[in-house]
Short mmCIF file of C-alpha atoms in Angstrom, two decimals:
data_model
loop_
_atom_site.label_atom_id
_atom_site.label_comp_id
_atom_site.label_asym_id
_atom_site.label_seq_id
_atom_site.Cartn_x
_atom_site.Cartn_y
_atom_site.Cartn_z
CA UNK A 1218 59.71 51.82 60.98
CA UNK A 1219 59.71 55.57 60.34
CA UNK A 1220 58.76 56.27 63.97
CA UNK A 1221 61.59 54.09 65.24
CA UNK A 1222 64.04 55.83 62.88
CA UNK A 1223 62.88 59.28 64.09
CA UNK A 1224 63.25 58.24 67.74
CA UNK A 1225 66.73 56.89 67.07
CA UNK A 1226 67.70 60.05 65.21
CA UNK A 1227 66.37 62.22 68.04
CA UNK A 1228 68.33 60.20 70.57
CA UNK A 1229 71.49 60.60 68.51
CA UNK A 1230 70.97 64.36 68.25
CA UNK A 1231 70.38 64.67 72.00
CA UNK A 1232 73.42 62.54 72.65
CA UNK A 1233 75.53 64.69 70.37
CA UNK A 1234 74.29 67.84 72.08
CA UNK A 1235 75.08 66.30 75.46
CA UNK A 1236 78.61 65.36 74.37
CA UNK A 1237 79.06 68.87 72.98
CA UNK A 1238 77.97 70.39 76.29
CA UNK A 1239 80.25 68.08 78.24
CA UNK A 1240 83.16 68.96 75.97
CA UNK A 1241 82.89 72.58 77.08
CA UNK A 1242 84.16 71.65 80.57
CA UNK A 1243 87.96 71.61 80.59
CA UNK A 1244 89.57 68.46 82.01
CA UNK A 1245 86.09 67.02 82.70
CA UNK A 1246 85.83 68.80 86.06
CA UNK A 1247 85.05 72.29 87.35
CA UNK A 1248 87.65 72.88 90.03
CA UNK A 1249 87.48 75.56 92.74
CA UNK A 1250 90.50 76.40 94.90
CA UNK A 1251 89.91 78.12 98.24
CA UNK A 1252 93.13 79.95 99.08
CA UNK A 1253 93.01 81.18 102.66
CA UNK A 1254 94.49 81.66 106.07
CA UNK A 1255 93.82 78.45 107.98
CA UNK A 1256 96.29 78.86 110.81
CA UNK A 1257 96.95 82.58 111.36
CA UNK A 1258 95.18 85.65 112.64
CA UNK A 1259 92.56 85.67 109.84
CA UNK A 1260 91.60 82.00 110.14
CA UNK A 1261 88.48 82.81 112.16
CA UNK A 1262 87.16 85.19 109.50
CA UNK A 1263 87.13 82.49 106.82
CA UNK A 1264 89.57 79.61 107.32
CA UNK A 1265 88.29 76.04 107.34
CA UNK A 1266 84.75 77.28 107.91
CA UNK A 1267 85.02 79.35 104.75
CA UNK A 1268 85.90 76.14 102.89
CA UNK A 1269 82.80 74.53 104.40
CA UNK A 1270 80.67 77.37 103.02
CA UNK A 1271 82.03 76.66 99.51
CA UNK A 1272 81.34 72.94 99.91
CA UNK A 1273 77.83 73.75 101.15
CA UNK A 1274 77.21 75.80 97.99
CA UNK A 1275 78.48 72.99 95.76
CA UNK A 1276 76.20 70.50 97.50
CA UNK A 1277 73.21 72.83 97.22
CA UNK A 1278 74.00 73.30 93.52
CA UNK A 1279 73.83 69.54 93.06
CA UNK A 1280 77.50 68.57 92.98
CA UNK A 1281 77.88 68.83 89.21
CA UNK A 1282 77.49 71.34 86.38
CA UNK A 1283 77.06 70.66 82.66
CA UNK A 1284 77.19 66.97 83.55
CA UNK A 1285 80.63 67.21 85.11
CA UNK A 1286 81.66 67.04 88.79
CA UNK A 1287 82.58 70.10 90.84
CA UNK A 1288 85.69 69.67 92.97
CA UNK A 1289 86.79 71.88 95.88
CA UNK A 1290 90.40 72.01 97.07
CA UNK A 1291 91.94 74.30 99.67
CA UNK A 1292 95.29 75.47 101.02
CA UNK A 1293 96.78 77.70 103.72
CA UNK A 1294 98.88 80.57 102.36
CA UNK A 1295 100.29 81.25 105.86
CA UNK A 1296 100.06 85.01 105.20
CA UNK A 1297 103.21 84.84 103.08
CA UNK A 1298 103.12 86.29 99.58
CA UNK A 1299 105.62 83.82 98.10
CA UNK A 1300 103.71 80.83 99.46
CA UNK A 1301 100.36 82.21 98.33
CA UNK A 1302 101.54 82.91 94.78
CA UNK A 1303 103.31 79.54 94.58
CA UNK A 1304 100.10 77.71 95.53
CA UNK A 1305 98.04 79.73 93.06
CA UNK A 1306 100.52 79.09 90.23
CA UNK A 1307 100.59 75.34 90.96
CA UNK A 1308 96.79 75.25 91.03
CA UNK A 1309 96.51 77.02 87.69
CA UNK A 1310 99.35 75.25 85.87
CA UNK A 1311 99.28 71.71 87.30
CA UNK A 1312 95.93 71.18 88.99
CA UNK A 1313 93.87 73.02 86.34
CA UNK A 1314 91.91 75.07 88.88
CA UNK A 1315 89.24 77.18 87.19
CA UNK A 1316 88.43 79.56 90.07
CA UNK A 1317 90.44 80.76 93.06
CA UNK A 1318 88.33 82.09 95.91
CA UNK A 1319 88.77 83.84 99.28
CA UNK A 1320 92.43 85.10 99.50
CA UNK A 1321 92.68 87.09 102.74
CA UNK A 1322 95.73 89.38 103.05
CA UNK A 1323 95.73 92.14 100.47
CA UNK A 1324 99.42 91.78 99.61
CA UNK A 1325 98.82 88.18 98.56
CA UNK A 1326 95.57 89.11 96.80
CA UNK A 1327 97.28 91.77 94.67
CA UNK A 1328 99.93 89.24 93.60
CA UNK A 1329 97.30 86.58 92.82
CA UNK A 1330 95.31 89.17 90.87
CA UNK A 1331 98.30 89.72 88.58
CA UNK A 1332 98.95 85.98 88.19
CA UNK A 1333 95.30 85.29 87.37
CA UNK A 1334 95.35 87.96 84.67
CA UNK A 1335 98.40 86.29 83.11
CA UNK A 1336 96.87 82.80 83.32
CA UNK A 1337 93.45 83.99 82.09
CA UNK A 1338 91.51 82.21 84.85
CA UNK A 1339 89.02 83.58 87.41
CA UNK A 1340 89.61 84.90 90.93
CA UNK A 1341 86.98 86.18 93.37
CA UNK A 1342 88.27 88.03 96.42
CA UNK A 1343 85.82 87.52 99.27
CA UNK A 1344 88.13 88.36 102.17
CA UNK A 1345 90.90 90.62 100.81
CA UNK A 1346 90.19 94.29 101.45
CA UNK A 1347 92.43 96.63 99.46
CA UNK A 1348 90.38 98.89 97.18
CA UNK A 1349 93.36 98.83 94.79
CA UNK A 1350 92.02 95.47 93.57
CA UNK A 1351 89.40 97.45 91.64
CA UNK A 1352 91.62 100.51 91.24
CA UNK A 1353 95.11 100.67 89.83
CA UNK A 1354 95.48 96.86 90.12
CA UNK A 1355 92.11 95.97 88.54
CA UNK A 1356 91.85 93.00 86.19
CA UNK A 1357 89.23 91.65 83.77
CA UNK A 1358 89.71 88.29 85.47
CA UNK A 1359 89.18 89.46 89.07
CA UNK A 1360 86.12 90.33 91.13
CA UNK A 1361 86.03 91.97 94.55
CA UNK A 1362 83.01 90.43 96.22
CA UNK A 1363 82.41 91.44 99.82
CA UNK A 1364 83.78 94.81 100.97
CA UNK A 1365 86.81 97.03 100.49
CA UNK A 1366 88.94 99.43 102.46
CA UNK A 1367 87.36 102.49 100.86
CA UNK A 1368 83.84 101.48 101.86
CA UNK A 1369 84.78 100.47 105.40
CA UNK A 1370 87.08 103.39 106.10
CA UNK A 1371 84.67 105.97 104.74
CA UNK A 1372 81.63 104.34 106.33
CA UNK A 1373 83.10 104.30 109.83
CA UNK A 1374 84.93 107.63 109.51
CA UNK A 1375 81.80 109.41 108.27
CA UNK A 1376 79.79 108.06 111.19
CA UNK A 1377 82.39 109.08 113.77
CA UNK A 1378 82.89 112.53 112.21
CA UNK A 1379 79.13 113.14 112.29
CA UNK A 1380 79.22 112.21 115.97
CA UNK A 1381 81.85 114.87 116.74
CA UNK A 1382 85.15 113.02 116.31
CA UNK A 1383 87.20 115.66 114.51
CA UNK A 1384 90.84 114.92 115.38
CA UNK A 1385 92.35 111.50 114.60
CA UNK A 1386 95.44 109.43 115.30
CA UNK A 1387 95.90 106.20 113.32
CA UNK A 1388 97.37 102.87 114.43
CA UNK A 1389 97.99 101.11 111.14
CA UNK A 1390 98.95 97.60 110.11
CA UNK A 1391 102.06 97.90 107.95
CA UNK A 1392 100.98 96.19 104.73
CA UNK A 1393 98.67 96.90 101.77
CA UNK A 1394 95.40 96.44 103.66
CA UNK A 1395 96.29 98.75 106.54
CA UNK A 1396 97.79 101.38 104.25
CA UNK A 1397 94.58 101.47 102.20
CA UNK A 1398 92.37 101.77 105.30
CA UNK A 1399 94.46 104.64 106.66
CA UNK A 1400 94.59 106.45 103.31
CA UNK A 1401 90.85 106.28 102.71
CA UNK A 1402 89.87 107.23 106.25
CA UNK A 1403 92.31 110.15 106.25
CA UNK A 1404 90.71 111.43 103.05
CA UNK A 1405 87.30 111.53 104.76
CA UNK A 1406 88.63 113.23 107.89
CA UNK A 1407 90.36 115.95 105.89
CA UNK A 1408 87.47 116.43 103.45
CA UNK A 1409 85.09 117.02 106.35
CA UNK A 1410 87.34 119.57 108.01
CA UNK A 1411 88.90 117.25 110.56
CA UNK A 1412 92.55 116.91 111.50
CA UNK A 1413 94.98 113.98 111.44
CA UNK A 1414 97.43 114.62 114.29
CA UNK A 1415 99.62 111.57 113.66
CA UNK A 1416 99.93 107.88 112.90
CA UNK A 1417 102.09 104.88 113.70
CA UNK A 1418 102.53 101.60 111.85
CA UNK A 1419 102.91 98.16 113.38
CA UNK A 1420 103.91 94.74 111.96
CA UNK A 1421 101.14 92.39 110.96
CA UNK A 1422 100.12 89.86 113.64
CA UNK A 1423 101.50 91.93 116.54
CA UNK A 1424 100.85 90.85 120.10
CA UNK A 1425 101.97 93.96 122.01
CA UNK A 1426 100.33 97.28 121.14
CA UNK A 1427 101.32 99.13 124.31
CA UNK A 1428 103.79 101.54 122.71
CA UNK A 1429 101.46 102.32 119.81
CA UNK A 1430 98.51 102.93 122.13
CA UNK A 1431 100.56 105.14 124.45
CA UNK A 1432 101.61 107.28 121.49
CA UNK A 1433 98.00 107.57 120.40
CA UNK A 1434 96.89 108.40 123.93
CA UNK A 1435 99.58 111.08 124.28
CA UNK A 1436 98.47 112.69 121.02
CA UNK A 1437 95.22 113.84 122.68
CA UNK A 1438 93.37 113.04 119.47
CA UNK A 1439 89.63 112.63 119.93
CA UNK A 1440 89.64 109.45 117.86
CA UNK A 1441 92.13 106.60 117.67
CA UNK A 1442 91.53 104.98 114.29
CA UNK A 1443 92.50 101.31 114.09
CA UNK A 1444 93.56 100.71 110.50
CA UNK A 1445 94.16 97.00 110.99
CA UNK A 1446 92.11 93.82 111.13
CA UNK A 1447 91.31 90.47 112.72
CA UNK A 1448 93.81 89.51 115.46
CA UNK A 1449 95.50 92.91 115.37
CA UNK A 1450 92.19 94.71 115.92
CA UNK A 1451 91.23 92.32 118.70
CA UNK A 1452 94.54 92.86 120.53
CA UNK A 1453 94.37 96.63 119.97
CA UNK A 1454 90.92 96.91 121.55
CA UNK A 1455 91.67 94.62 124.48
CA UNK A 1456 94.86 96.53 125.32
CA UNK A 1457 93.12 99.90 124.81
CA UNK A 1458 90.66 98.75 127.47
CA UNK A 1459 93.53 97.82 129.80
CA UNK A 1460 95.09 101.28 129.34
CA UNK A 1461 91.79 102.95 130.19
CA UNK A 1462 91.34 104.38 126.70
CA UNK A 1463 88.03 102.63 126.07
CA UNK A 1464 85.37 104.64 127.84
CA UNK A 1465 87.62 107.71 128.21
CA UNK A 1466 87.30 111.05 126.40
CA UNK A 1467 89.22 109.47 123.55
CA UNK A 1468 87.24 107.03 121.46
CA UNK A 1469 88.44 104.06 119.45
CA UNK A 1470 87.18 103.58 115.89
CA UNK A 1471 87.75 100.14 114.37
CA UNK A 1472 87.87 100.72 110.61
CA UNK A 1473 87.63 96.99 109.97
CA UNK A 1474 85.85 94.65 112.34
CA UNK A 1475 83.68 91.58 111.82
CA UNK A 1476 81.34 89.54 113.96
CA UNK A 1477 84.06 86.99 114.77
CA UNK A 1478 86.25 89.82 116.08
CA UNK A 1479 83.41 91.09 118.28
CA UNK A 1480 82.97 87.58 119.62
CA UNK A 1481 86.68 87.30 120.40
CA UNK A 1482 86.81 90.71 122.09
CA UNK A 1483 83.54 90.21 123.98
CA UNK A 1484 80.61 92.60 124.35
CA UNK A 1485 82.03 94.03 127.56
CA UNK A 1486 84.97 95.49 125.63
CA UNK A 1487 83.33 96.02 122.22
CA UNK A 1488 80.00 97.56 123.32
CA UNK A 1489 79.21 100.85 121.63
CA UNK A 1490 81.70 100.40 118.76
CA UNK A 1491 80.42 101.34 115.33
CA UNK A 1492 81.35 99.03 112.46
CA UNK A 1493 80.36 98.36 108.87
CA UNK A 1494 79.39 94.95 107.50
CA UNK A 1495 77.70 93.75 104.30
CA UNK A 1496 75.97 90.90 106.11
CA UNK A 1497 74.70 90.01 109.57
CA UNK A 1498 73.16 86.61 110.21
CA UNK A 1499 70.12 88.14 111.97
CA UNK A 1500 69.40 90.98 109.52
CA UNK A 1501 66.28 89.41 107.95
CA UNK A 1502 64.44 86.12 107.44
CA UNK A 1503 66.50 84.97 104.43
CA UNK A 1504 69.77 85.60 106.27
CA UNK A 1505 68.51 83.81 109.39
CA UNK A 1506 67.32 80.75 107.47
CA UNK A 1507 70.60 80.27 105.64
CA UNK A 1508 72.66 81.04 108.75
CA UNK A 1509 70.79 78.50 110.87
CA UNK A 1510 71.59 75.87 108.23
CA UNK A 1511 75.24 76.92 108.36
CA UNK A 1512 75.16 76.82 112.17
CA UNK A 1513 73.90 73.23 112.16
CA UNK A 1514 76.80 72.32 109.88
CA UNK A 1515 79.60 74.19 111.65
CA UNK A 1516 78.41 75.02 115.17
CA UNK A 1517 78.81 78.77 114.60
CA UNK A 1518 77.12 81.64 112.85
CA UNK A 1519 78.77 82.80 109.59
CA UNK A 1520 81.04 85.76 109.19
CA UNK A 1521 80.54 88.05 106.19
CA UNK A 1522 83.35 86.23 104.36
CA UNK A 1523 81.96 82.76 105.01
CA UNK A 1524 78.56 83.92 103.73
CA UNK A 1525 80.29 85.52 100.73
CA UNK A 1526 82.15 82.31 99.91
CA UNK A 1527 78.81 80.56 99.52
CA UNK A 1528 77.27 83.44 97.57
CA UNK A 1529 80.22 83.85 95.18
CA UNK A 1530 80.45 80.11 94.54
CA UNK A 1531 76.76 79.95 93.65
CA UNK A 1532 77.02 82.93 91.30
CA UNK A 1533 80.05 81.42 89.58
CA UNK A 1534 78.45 77.99 89.12
CA UNK A 1535 75.23 79.51 87.79
CA UNK A 1536 77.33 81.46 85.30
CA UNK A 1537 79.12 78.29 84.16
CA UNK A 1538 75.75 76.63 83.66
CA UNK A 1539 74.31 79.61 81.77
CA UNK A 1540 77.41 80.00 79.60
CA UNK A 1541 77.50 76.28 78.77
CA UNK A 1542 81.24 76.25 79.44
CA UNK A 1543 83.85 76.85 82.14
CA UNK A 1544 85.91 78.98 79.75
CA UNK A 1545 86.91 82.04 81.78
CA UNK A 1546 85.94 84.80 79.38
CA UNK A 1547 82.42 83.46 78.80
CA UNK A 1548 81.82 82.77 82.49
CA UNK A 1549 83.05 86.21 83.57
CA UNK A 1550 80.73 87.86 81.04
CA UNK A 1551 77.76 85.91 82.43
CA UNK A 1552 78.71 86.87 85.98
CA UNK A 1553 78.82 90.55 85.01
CA UNK A 1554 75.55 90.34 83.08
CA UNK A 1555 73.58 88.57 85.83
CA UNK A 1556 72.19 90.42 88.90
CA UNK A 1557 73.13 88.99 92.30
CA UNK A 1558 70.12 88.11 94.44
CA UNK A 1559 70.51 85.77 97.38
CA UNK A 1560 70.28 85.68 101.17
CA UNK A 1561 72.97 88.34 101.62
CA UNK A 1562 72.60 90.53 98.54
CA UNK A 1563 69.64 92.28 96.94
CA UNK A 1564 70.01 93.44 93.34
CA UNK A 1565 73.79 93.38 93.44
CA UNK A 1566 75.86 93.71 90.29
CA UNK A 1567 79.48 93.43 89.21
CA UNK A 1568 80.83 96.75 87.97
CA UNK A 1569 83.27 97.18 85.07
CA UNK A 1570 86.21 97.37 87.48
CA UNK A 1571 85.24 94.08 89.18
CA UNK A 1572 83.65 95.71 92.21
CA UNK A 1573 80.48 93.97 93.42
CA UNK A 1574 78.01 96.75 94.15
CA UNK A 1575 75.98 95.86 97.22
CA UNK A 1576 74.43 97.73 100.12
CA UNK A 1577 76.41 97.87 103.35
CA UNK A 1578 75.16 98.41 106.90
CA UNK A 1579 76.41 100.53 109.78
CA UNK A 1580 75.95 98.63 113.04
CA UNK A 1581 76.58 99.43 116.68
CA UNK A 1582 77.73 96.67 119.02
CA UNK A 1583 75.18 95.89 121.72
CA UNK A 1584 75.69 96.19 125.45
CA UNK A 1585 75.89 92.81 127.20
CA UNK A 1586 72.47 93.48 128.73
CA UNK A 1587 70.92 93.91 125.28
CA UNK A 1588 72.11 90.59 123.88
CA UNK A 1589 69.41 87.92 124.05
CA UNK A 1590 71.46 84.93 122.84
CA UNK A 1591 74.90 83.90 121.67
CA UNK A 1592 75.88 85.74 118.45
CA UNK A 1593 73.24 88.44 119.10
CA UNK A 1594 75.68 91.35 118.88
CA UNK A 1595 74.45 94.18 116.63
CA UNK A 1596 71.92 96.97 116.48
CA UNK A 1597 71.37 98.40 113.01
CA UNK A 1598 72.17 102.11 112.77
CA UNK A 1599 71.44 102.57 109.06
CA UNK A 1600 71.78 101.05 105.62
CA UNK A 1601 74.46 102.51 103.34
CA UNK A 1602 73.32 102.23 99.70
CA UNK A 1603 75.93 100.73 97.37
CA UNK A 1604 76.42 103.94 95.38
CA UNK A 1605 77.26 105.78 98.60
CA UNK A 1606 79.32 103.00 100.13
CA UNK A 1607 81.83 102.33 97.37
CA UNK A 1608 84.28 104.55 95.55
CA UNK A 1609 82.87 106.19 92.40
CA UNK A 1610 83.86 104.24 89.31
CA UNK A 1611 85.66 107.18 87.72
CA UNK A 1612 87.86 107.77 90.79
CA UNK A 1613 89.54 104.39 91.09
CA UNK A 1614 92.09 104.62 88.31
CA UNK A 1615 91.08 101.26 86.82
CA UNK A 1616 92.30 100.87 83.23
CA UNK A 1617 89.17 98.88 82.34
CA UNK A 1618 86.91 101.89 82.87
CA UNK A 1619 86.14 103.82 79.73
CA UNK A 1620 86.52 107.57 80.14
#
């Protein structure tokens, strides 16, 4: 009789503990919203395949956390700030989204950062680039996961300066992302004794770069720095090739370029370009194994953002599990306290300003004759340790950083 009573009591205690754990999940579901560009010039970088990476992470996690289901929703912000913020607000207020992820387009990201701070939720920027997200616009509720304009601009500019490119002319996308790239690259050029002879700004998603390229060509600058991204970078490089700039005495430096951009441009045009990435599918065995799984699912190798969407989702869900709740403050603390170790990151950490500290890599695009298979595009030049790659904590102007 006593044994049966003890067993019953133990079952009741376990049941109570289980109910208590379940009660820590708001609305009985952990909901992730992937806010991205699914139809514009950045759709290839993340887009619907970035959503698939998040779903892949949820499936690998087991589909539930703390006994409650994990739900993934997604939307296209159309590269319009008002639409992006409207979606994010609806998700937070009506749909009870716990985490917003992805958010390409730095102007939209900066606005979503502010909204997330007000709503006290969680946002992880895997595709937005502006270093201001961990600088003057930093937030205790936001994390910058993959790269930023400071790291990319300084990484590429340093490499080109060391190779003799002293005078620069910038072709810059006229919004927050392009402005940040130009600013940070200019700082490197000037600090190393180089010269900026001029710059020109173009609208986002431009199709005709002829006038901008002709101005850059006429400047006689040794380096034409492309402070733009995705479709704008692709069109810039293709048209620079048509104007005879590629392969001339002037060289083109793409301050932001990813593997999907190289694929779109083609090795014939892109060969020899230096670029910085935090992840390449063929960089080691762990990356290859995960990427081959992703390839079987999507028919393509992952971009850095698509890989980051998986990585960030896993880190978030593990933090929810460890915290025993999806309450934002507790989850964010766990994310900051826990090292990041996965197929794309070794001993990464989230800094006080929200910056994920990870090593980056300087690559050079292969010649067509060097490529052994589809997606075989890069030769590694060198690793850039995290402390060298990213802006020093004290220099960002983040209000969260203690002096």
